[in-house]
Coordinates of C-alpha atoms and ligand atoms in Angstrom, one line a residue:
M62 CA 44.6 48.3 30.5
L63 CA 40.9 48.1 31.7
R64 CA 37.5 46.6 29.8
K65 CA 34.5 47.8 30.0
N66 CA 32.3 46.0 29.8
R67 CA 30.3 46.8 26.1
L68 CA 27.2 45.0 25.1
F69 CA 27.7 44.8 21.1
T70 CA 24.9 42.1 20.8
P71 CA 21.7 42.9 18.6
G72 CA 19.0 42.2 22.1
P73 CA 19.5 42.9 24.6
T74 CA 21.2 46.2 24.0
P75 CA 23.4 48.8 26.0
L76 CA 20.4 50.3 28.5
L77 CA 20.1 54.3 27.8
P78 CA 21.4 56.3 31.1
P79 CA 18.4 58.3 31.7
A80 CA 15.7 54.6 31.2
Q81 CA 18.3 53.4 33.9
A82 CA 18.1 56.3 36.4
A83 CA 14.1 55.9 35.2
M84 CA 14.0 52.1 36.4
A85 CA 16.6 52.8 39.3
S86 CA 14.0 55.0 41.3
F87 CA 10.6 54.3 40.9
S88 CA 8.5 53.5 43.4
L89 CA 4.4 54.2 42.4
H90 CA 1.6 51.8 41.6
H91 CA 0.6 50.9 39.1
R92 CA -3.4 51.4 40.0
T93 CA -2.6 55.2 40.8
A94 CA -3.7 58.2 39.2
D95 CA 0.3 59.7 38.7
F96 CA 1.0 55.3 37.0
R97 CA -2.5 55.8 35.4
T98 CA -1.0 59.0 33.4
L99 CA 2.6 57.9 32.7
Y100 CA 1.0 54.5 31.8
M101 CA -1.6 57.0 28.6
R102 CA 1.6 59.2 27.9
A103 CA 4.2 56.3 26.9
L104 CA 1.4 54.6 25.0
A105 CA 0.8 57.8 22.7
D106 CA 4.8 58.1 22.5
L107 CA 4.7 55.2 21.5
K108 CA 2.4 54.8 18.7
Q109 CA 4.5 57.8 18.0
F110 CA 7.5 55.5 17.5
V111 CA 5.7 52.9 16.2
G112 CA 4.1 54.9 12.9
T113 CA 0.7 54.0 13.2
K114 CA -3.0 55.5 14.3
N115 CA -3.8 52.2 15.1
D116 CA -3.7 50.4 19.1
V117 CA -0.6 49.8 20.6
L118 CA -0.6 48.1 23.8
V119 CA 2.2 47.0 26.0
L120 CA 3.2 43.2 27.6
A121 CA 4.2 42.5 30.2
S122 CA 6.8 39.6 28.2
S123 CA 10.2 38.9 25.3
G124 CA 9.3 40.1 22.6
T125 CA 8.1 35.9 22.0
G126 CA 4.5 36.9 23.7
A127 CA 4.1 39.7 20.9
M128 CA 4.5 36.1 18.4
E129 CA 2.6 34.1 20.8
A130 CA -0.5 36.9 20.9
S131 CA -1.2 37.3 17.5
V132 CA -1.2 33.4 16.7
S133 CA -3.4 32.5 19.8
N134 CA -5.5 36.1 19.2
L135 CA -5.6 35.7 15.4
T136 CA -6.1 32.6 14.2
S137 CA -8.1 29.3 15.3
P138 CA -6.8 25.5 14.8
G139 CA -7.5 24.3 11.2
D140 CA -6.4 27.3 10.0
K141 CA -3.9 27.9 6.6
V142 CA -1.0 30.3 7.7
L143 CA 1.3 31.4 5.7
V144 CA 4.9 31.6 7.2
L145 CA 8.2 32.6 6.1
T146 CA 11.1 31.7 7.1
A147 CA 14.6 32.5 6.8
G148 CA 16.3 31.7 9.7
K149 CA 15.8 31.2 14.0
F150 CA 12.6 33.4 14.5
G151 CA 11.7 32.9 10.5
E152 CA 10.9 28.7 12.2
R153 CA 9.7 30.1 16.0
W154 CA 7.0 31.6 13.7
R155 CA 6.6 27.8 12.5
D156 CA 6.4 26.2 15.7
L157 CA 4.4 28.8 16.9
A158 CA 1.5 28.6 14.8
Q159 CA 2.4 24.4 14.8
A160 CA 1.8 24.5 19.1
Y161 CA -1.9 26.5 18.3
G162 CA -2.8 23.3 15.2
C163 CA -2.5 25.6 12.0
A164 CA -2.9 24.5 9.2
I165 CA 1.2 25.5 8.4
E166 CA 2.4 26.8 4.3
L167 CA 5.7 27.5 4.5
V168 CA 7.5 28.9 1.8
T169 CA 11.4 29.0 3.2
V170 CA 15.1 30.0 1.8
P171 CA 18.5 29.2 3.1
Y172 CA 20.0 31.6 5.9
G173 CA 21.4 34.5 4.7
E174 CA 18.7 35.7 1.4
T175 CA 15.7 36.4 1.3
F176 CA 12.4 35.9 -0.1
R177 CA 11.4 36.2 -3.4
L178 CA 7.7 37.7 -4.1
D179 CA 6.6 36.0 -7.1
E180 CA 7.1 32.8 -4.9
I181 CA 5.6 33.9 -2.4
R182 CA 2.5 35.0 -5.1
K183 CA 1.7 31.7 -5.8
R184 CA 1.7 30.6 -2.3
L185 CA -0.5 33.3 -1.2
T186 CA -3.8 31.6 -1.9
S187 CA -7.4 33.0 -0.9
D188 CA -7.7 30.4 2.0
V189 CA -4.8 32.1 3.5
R190 CA -5.1 33.3 7.0
C191 CA -2.6 35.4 8.3
V192 CA 1.1 35.8 6.6
Y193 CA 4.2 35.4 9.3
L194 CA 7.2 37.0 8.9
Q195 CA 10.2 39.6 10.6
A196 CA 11.1 42.2 9.8
T197 CA 14.8 41.8 10.1
E198 CA 15.7 38.3 10.5
S199 CA 18.6 38.5 13.1
S200 CA 20.5 35.2 13.5
T201 CA 20.9 36.2 9.4
G202 CA 21.5 39.9 9.4
A203 CA 19.1 39.7 6.5
R204 CA 16.7 42.6 6.2
H205 CA 13.0 41.6 4.3
D206 CA 11.2 43.6 1.8
V207 CA 8.4 44.1 4.0
Q208 CA 6.6 47.0 1.6
G209 CA 6.7 44.5 -1.1
I210 CA 4.9 40.8 0.9
V211 CA 2.6 44.1 2.4
K212 CA 1.3 44.5 -1.5
L213 CA 1.4 40.5 -1.7
V214 CA -1.1 40.1 0.8
R215 CA -3.1 43.6 1.0
A216 CA -3.7 42.6 -3.0
N217 CA -5.1 38.8 -1.6
G218 CA -7.9 40.6 0.4
D219 CA -9.3 41.4 4.1
N220 CA -9.3 37.5 4.4
T221 CA -5.5 37.6 4.5
L222 CA -4.0 39.4 7.6
L223 CA -0.2 40.0 7.3
V224 CA 1.6 39.9 11.1
V225 CA 5.4 41.8 10.8
D226 CA 7.9 40.3 14.1
A227 CA 9.9 44.0 13.9
I228 CA 11.2 43.0 17.1
T229 CA 14.9 44.3 15.6
G230 CA 12.4 45.8 12.5
L231 CA 11.3 48.7 14.4
G232 CA 13.8 52.2 15.0
T233 CA 16.2 50.5 12.5
T234 CA 13.8 50.6 9.1
H235 CA 11.4 52.9 8.1
F236 CA 7.0 51.2 8.5
D237 CA 4.2 52.9 6.6
I238 CA 2.2 50.3 9.1
D239 CA -1.9 52.4 8.2
G240 CA -0.3 53.2 4.3
W241 CA 1.1 49.5 3.3
G242 CA -1.7 48.5 5.8
I243 CA 0.7 45.7 8.0
D244 CA -2.0 44.0 10.4
L245 CA 0.5 43.3 13.4
I246 CA 3.4 44.8 14.0
I247 CA 5.6 43.9 17.1
G248 CA 8.4 45.3 18.5
G249 CA 10.6 44.3 22.4
S250 CA 11.9 46.9 24.8
Q251 CA 15.3 45.3 24.2
K252 CA 16.0 46.2 20.9
A253 CA 15.7 49.7 19.7
L254 CA 14.2 50.9 21.9
M255 CA 17.9 50.8 25.2
I256 CA 16.1 49.2 27.8
P257 CA 15.8 46.3 29.1
P258 CA 14.1 43.0 27.8
G259 CA 10.4 42.3 29.6
L260 CA 8.3 44.2 27.2
A261 CA 6.4 43.1 24.0
Y262 CA 4.6 45.8 22.2
L263 CA 2.4 45.4 19.3
A264 CA 0.4 47.6 16.6
V265 CA -3.0 45.7 16.3
S266 CA -5.1 47.0 12.7
E267 CA -9.0 47.4 12.8
R268 CA -9.2 43.8 10.3
A269 CA -6.8 42.0 13.4
W270 CA -9.3 43.6 15.7
Q271 CA -12.5 42.5 14.2
R272 CA -11.2 39.1 13.1
M273 CA -10.5 38.9 17.5
E274 CA -14.0 38.2 17.3
S275 CA -14.8 34.6 15.3
T276 CA -11.1 32.7 15.9
Q277 CA -11.4 30.0 18.1
S278 CA -7.9 29.6 19.5
P279 CA -7.6 29.4 23.2
R280 CA -5.7 32.7 25.2
Y281 CA -5.7 34.7 28.9
Y282 CA -3.1 36.1 29.8
F283 CA -2.2 37.4 26.0
D284 CA -6.1 38.0 25.5
L285 CA -5.6 41.3 23.1
R286 CA -9.2 42.7 24.2
K287 CA -8.8 42.7 27.2
E288 CA -5.5 44.3 26.9
R289 CA -7.2 47.0 25.0
K290 CA -9.9 48.0 27.5
A291 CA -8.1 48.5 29.9
A292 CA -5.0 50.0 28.2
A293 CA -8.3 52.8 27.0
R294 CA -8.0 53.6 31.0
G295 CA -4.6 54.1 31.0
E296 CA -3.9 50.5 32.7
S297 CA -2.7 47.6 32.1
A298 CA -5.1 44.0 32.3
F299 CA -2.7 42.4 34.9
T300 CA -0.6 44.3 36.9
P301 CA 1.9 45.9 34.6
A302 CA 6.1 46.0 34.6
T303 CA 5.6 48.9 36.0
S304 CA 9.5 50.1 36.6
L305 CA 9.9 49.5 32.9
I306 CA 7.7 51.6 31.4
G307 CA 9.4 53.8 33.6
A308 CA 12.9 53.3 31.2
L309 CA 10.3 53.4 28.3
S310 CA 8.8 56.1 29.0
A311 CA 11.9 58.4 29.6
S312 CA 14.0 56.2 26.2
L313 CA 10.5 57.9 24.3
D314 CA 11.4 61.3 25.9
Y315 CA 15.2 61.1 24.7
I316 CA 13.9 59.8 20.9
R317 CA 12.3 63.0 21.1
Q318 CA 14.8 65.4 22.2
L319 CA 17.1 63.2 19.0
G320 CA 14.4 64.6 17.6
E321 CA 14.8 68.3 19.1
G322 CA 11.2 67.9 20.6
D323 CA 9.4 65.4 17.6
L324 CA 9.7 62.3 18.1
V325 CA 9.0 61.1 14.7
T326 CA 11.6 63.0 13.4
G327 CA 13.6 61.3 16.3
R328 CA 13.2 57.9 15.3
G329 CA 14.5 58.8 12.2
V330 CA 17.4 60.3 13.7
L331 CA 18.2 56.8 15.7
I332 CA 17.0 54.5 11.7
A333 CA 20.0 56.2 10.0
G334 CA 22.7 56.2 13.1
A335 CA 21.7 52.5 12.5
E336 CA 22.3 52.7 9.4
L337 CA 25.9 54.4 9.1
C338 CA 26.5 52.0 12.3
A339 CA 26.1 49.0 9.3
E340 CA 27.6 50.6 6.8
M341 CA 30.8 51.1 8.4
T342 CA 30.7 47.9 9.6
R343 CA 30.1 45.6 6.5
A344 CA 32.5 47.9 5.0
A345 CA 35.0 47.2 7.7
V346 CA 34.7 44.1 7.9
Q347 CA 35.0 43.3 3.9
A348 CA 38.4 44.9 4.0
L349 CA 39.0 42.6 5.6
G350 CA 38.5 39.7 3.9
L351 CA 35.7 38.3 5.3
K352 CA 32.8 38.0 4.0
L353 CA 28.6 38.6 4.9
F354 CA 26.3 36.7 5.6
S355 CA 23.7 38.0 3.9
P356 CA 24.8 40.1 1.5
S357 CA 22.1 40.6 -1.0
C358 CA 19.8 42.6 1.7
P359 CA 21.9 43.2 4.4
A360 CA 19.7 45.0 7.4
A361 CA 21.1 48.4 9.6
A362 CA 19.7 46.7 13.2
L363 CA 22.7 43.9 12.7
T364 CA 25.2 42.6 10.8
A365 CA 26.1 39.0 10.1
I366 CA 29.1 38.1 9.9
S367 CA 30.6 34.6 8.5
A368 CA 33.8 33.3 10.8
P369 CA 36.9 32.5 7.9
P370 CA 37.2 29.3 6.8
G371 CA 38.5 27.1 9.1
I372 CA 37.8 28.4 12.1
D373 CA 34.5 28.5 14.7
S374 CA 33.3 31.7 15.0
G375 CA 33.1 31.2 19.2
A376 CA 36.6 31.1 19.3
I377 CA 36.1 34.8 17.3
V378 CA 33.3 36.0 20.3
K379 CA 35.1 34.4 23.3
E380 CA 38.7 36.8 22.1
F381 CA 36.6 40.0 21.6
R382 CA 35.2 38.8 25.3
E383 CA 38.1 37.8 26.7
S384 CA 40.5 41.2 24.9
F385 CA 38.5 44.0 25.3
A386 CA 34.8 43.1 27.2
A387 CA 33.0 43.8 24.0
V388 CA 29.9 41.2 23.6
V389 CA 29.3 39.9 20.7
A390 CA 27.0 37.0 19.2
N391 CA 27.3 33.7 17.9
G392 CA 25.5 32.1 15.7
Q393 CA 22.5 30.6 17.0
G394 CA 21.4 26.3 15.7
E395 CA 22.5 25.7 13.1
M396 CA 24.4 28.9 12.3
K397 CA 26.4 28.5 15.7
G398 CA 30.4 28.5 14.9
K399 CA 29.7 30.0 11.6
L400 CA 29.1 33.4 12.2
F401 CA 29.1 36.6 15.0
R402 CA 27.0 39.0 14.9
I403 CA 27.6 42.9 15.6
A404 CA 24.6 45.1 16.2
H405 CA 23.5 48.7 15.6
L406 CA 20.1 49.3 16.4
G407 CA 19.2 51.1 19.9
Y408 CA 22.2 53.5 21.5
Y409 CA 25.6 53.1 19.5
D410 CA 27.2 56.2 18.0
Y411 CA 30.8 56.6 16.3
V412 CA 32.8 56.0 18.5
D413 CA 31.4 52.8 19.8
T414 CA 31.6 51.2 16.2
I415 CA 34.9 52.6 16.0
G416 CA 35.9 51.0 18.8
I417 CA 34.5 47.6 17.9
V418 CA 36.1 47.7 14.9
A419 CA 39.5 49.3 15.3
A420 CA 38.9 45.7 17.8
L421 CA 37.7 43.4 14.9
E422 CA 41.0 44.3 14.1
H423 CA 43.0 43.0 17.0
V424 CA 40.9 39.6 16.9
L425 CA 41.6 38.8 13.9
A426 CA 45.2 39.5 14.3
K427 CA 45.7 36.6 17.5
I428 CA 42.8 34.2 16.0
G429 CA 41.9 34.7 12.1
G430 CA 45.3 32.5 10.9
R431 CA 46.5 35.5 8.8
P432 CA 48.7 38.5 8.5
I433 CA 46.1 41.9 9.9
Q434 CA 47.6 45.2 8.1
Y435 CA 46.3 47.4 10.9
G436 CA 43.7 50.1 9.8
T437 CA 42.6 48.6 6.6
G438 CA 38.6 48.3 8.3
L439 CA 39.7 51.1 10.0
R440 CA 40.1 53.5 6.9
A441 CA 36.8 52.1 5.2
A442 CA 35.0 52.4 7.6
Q443 CA 36.2 56.2 8.5
E444 CA 35.9 56.5 4.6
V445 CA 31.8 55.9 5.1
Y446 CA 31.1 58.1 7.8
A447 CA 33.2 60.8 5.6
C448 CA 31.8 60.3 2.4
Q449 CA 28.4 60.7 4.5
A450 CA 26.9 63.2 2.7
N451 CA 23.5 63.7 5.0
R452 CA 25.5 62.9 8.1
E453 CA 23.9 65.1 10.6
T454 CA 25.0 66.3 13.7
V455 CA 22.0 65.3 15.9
P456 CA 22.5 67.1 20.1
A457 CA 24.4 64.4 22.6
V458 CA 21.4 64.5 24.4
V459 CA 23.1 62.1 27.1
Ligands
LIG14 C1 15.3 39.3 20.3 C2 14.1 39.1 18.6 C3 13.0 38.5 19.5 C4 12.2 37.7 20.7 O1 13.3 37.7 21.0 P1 13.1 37.2 22.9 O2 13.8 36.5 23.3 O3 11.9 36.6 22.7 O4 13.0 38.7 22.7 C5 12.1 37.8 18.4 N1 11.8 37.7 16.9 C6 13.3 39.0 16.2 C7 13.6 39.5 14.5 C8 14.5 39.4 17.3 O5 15.2 40.1 17.5

């Protein structure tokens, strides 16, 4: 049987066909009126997608570029920062803050878990200049309580800024950025936006802009104030990733169509879809006797599944690829070999989810070390789908 190559990785995610077409045919030069119009519109749409009145900027980099910008622009060497870490991406915040000479305080919880609010409250002294966290820790599949944490940070006063890496959180989680008071929130193109890697985007609060007037850390390419000035003219400070901006624009049009003309509604459809795919997957893997890696706080963006005892998750990843050309993700760092990850964010639907669950049954039958009753996982996933009360069919736009 032929096998179609399919990504089930939490970034890059499958590409949206109209975004691919927009990219392939893109030919505008970036210092032209046509491009400025397109860029302005993309930024305005992105603002709606992110859900904020704050400035939204786009950088030509992977998500980590925006993470770096939110350290270099918001801190001075020696500033005390609180880093909340529960996985490889939390550790990236720690490493970045270290690279810029911050005085780092860590709140660390074991992989697969989330933070206790009282522990964060204890560590939030008035001299903490920035708090850094993930909305969803893509290395473990855990979702963190951004709303609970932002409440604590705001109660700590305006001296403390909250920076959220929502690279897999945006498009899978509801945030009230302005209402809660998130100072900087970051997304990446290769996740829920269904386009290739290469763009990072971020929303910056007034408090954060003020902070940048006095911070001393070195920055050049990722100087957000320079980028803000350029964006106001419909330009970027340096050559933008033009064809990706074309793709971004097509992706935001698609999300608007999902919402039957309303982008914010479309974002809700995208989030509900990820949630349903995640719930189907969780039910299936548990019915098959597998354990969730983050059972107490599972994200909608992806599901991390512990490999059965005695089995290397690398063998599972390999079997998915060899038998079905389905690319699922192994664990990162010390989690390599211990878990595998299946994504739900972006361009996934019912058939994709049922397909990967069915493939998982075959993978386990072949290398799982014990007999499989075919249909056990599928049945659980089907029941979740059937029971979903507010399951709405949206127009099949593509
Ligand atoms: C994908 C991802 C990133 C960004 O990684 P890049 O490779 O730089 O795009 C950062 N944080 C989280 C939580 C992610 O999922």
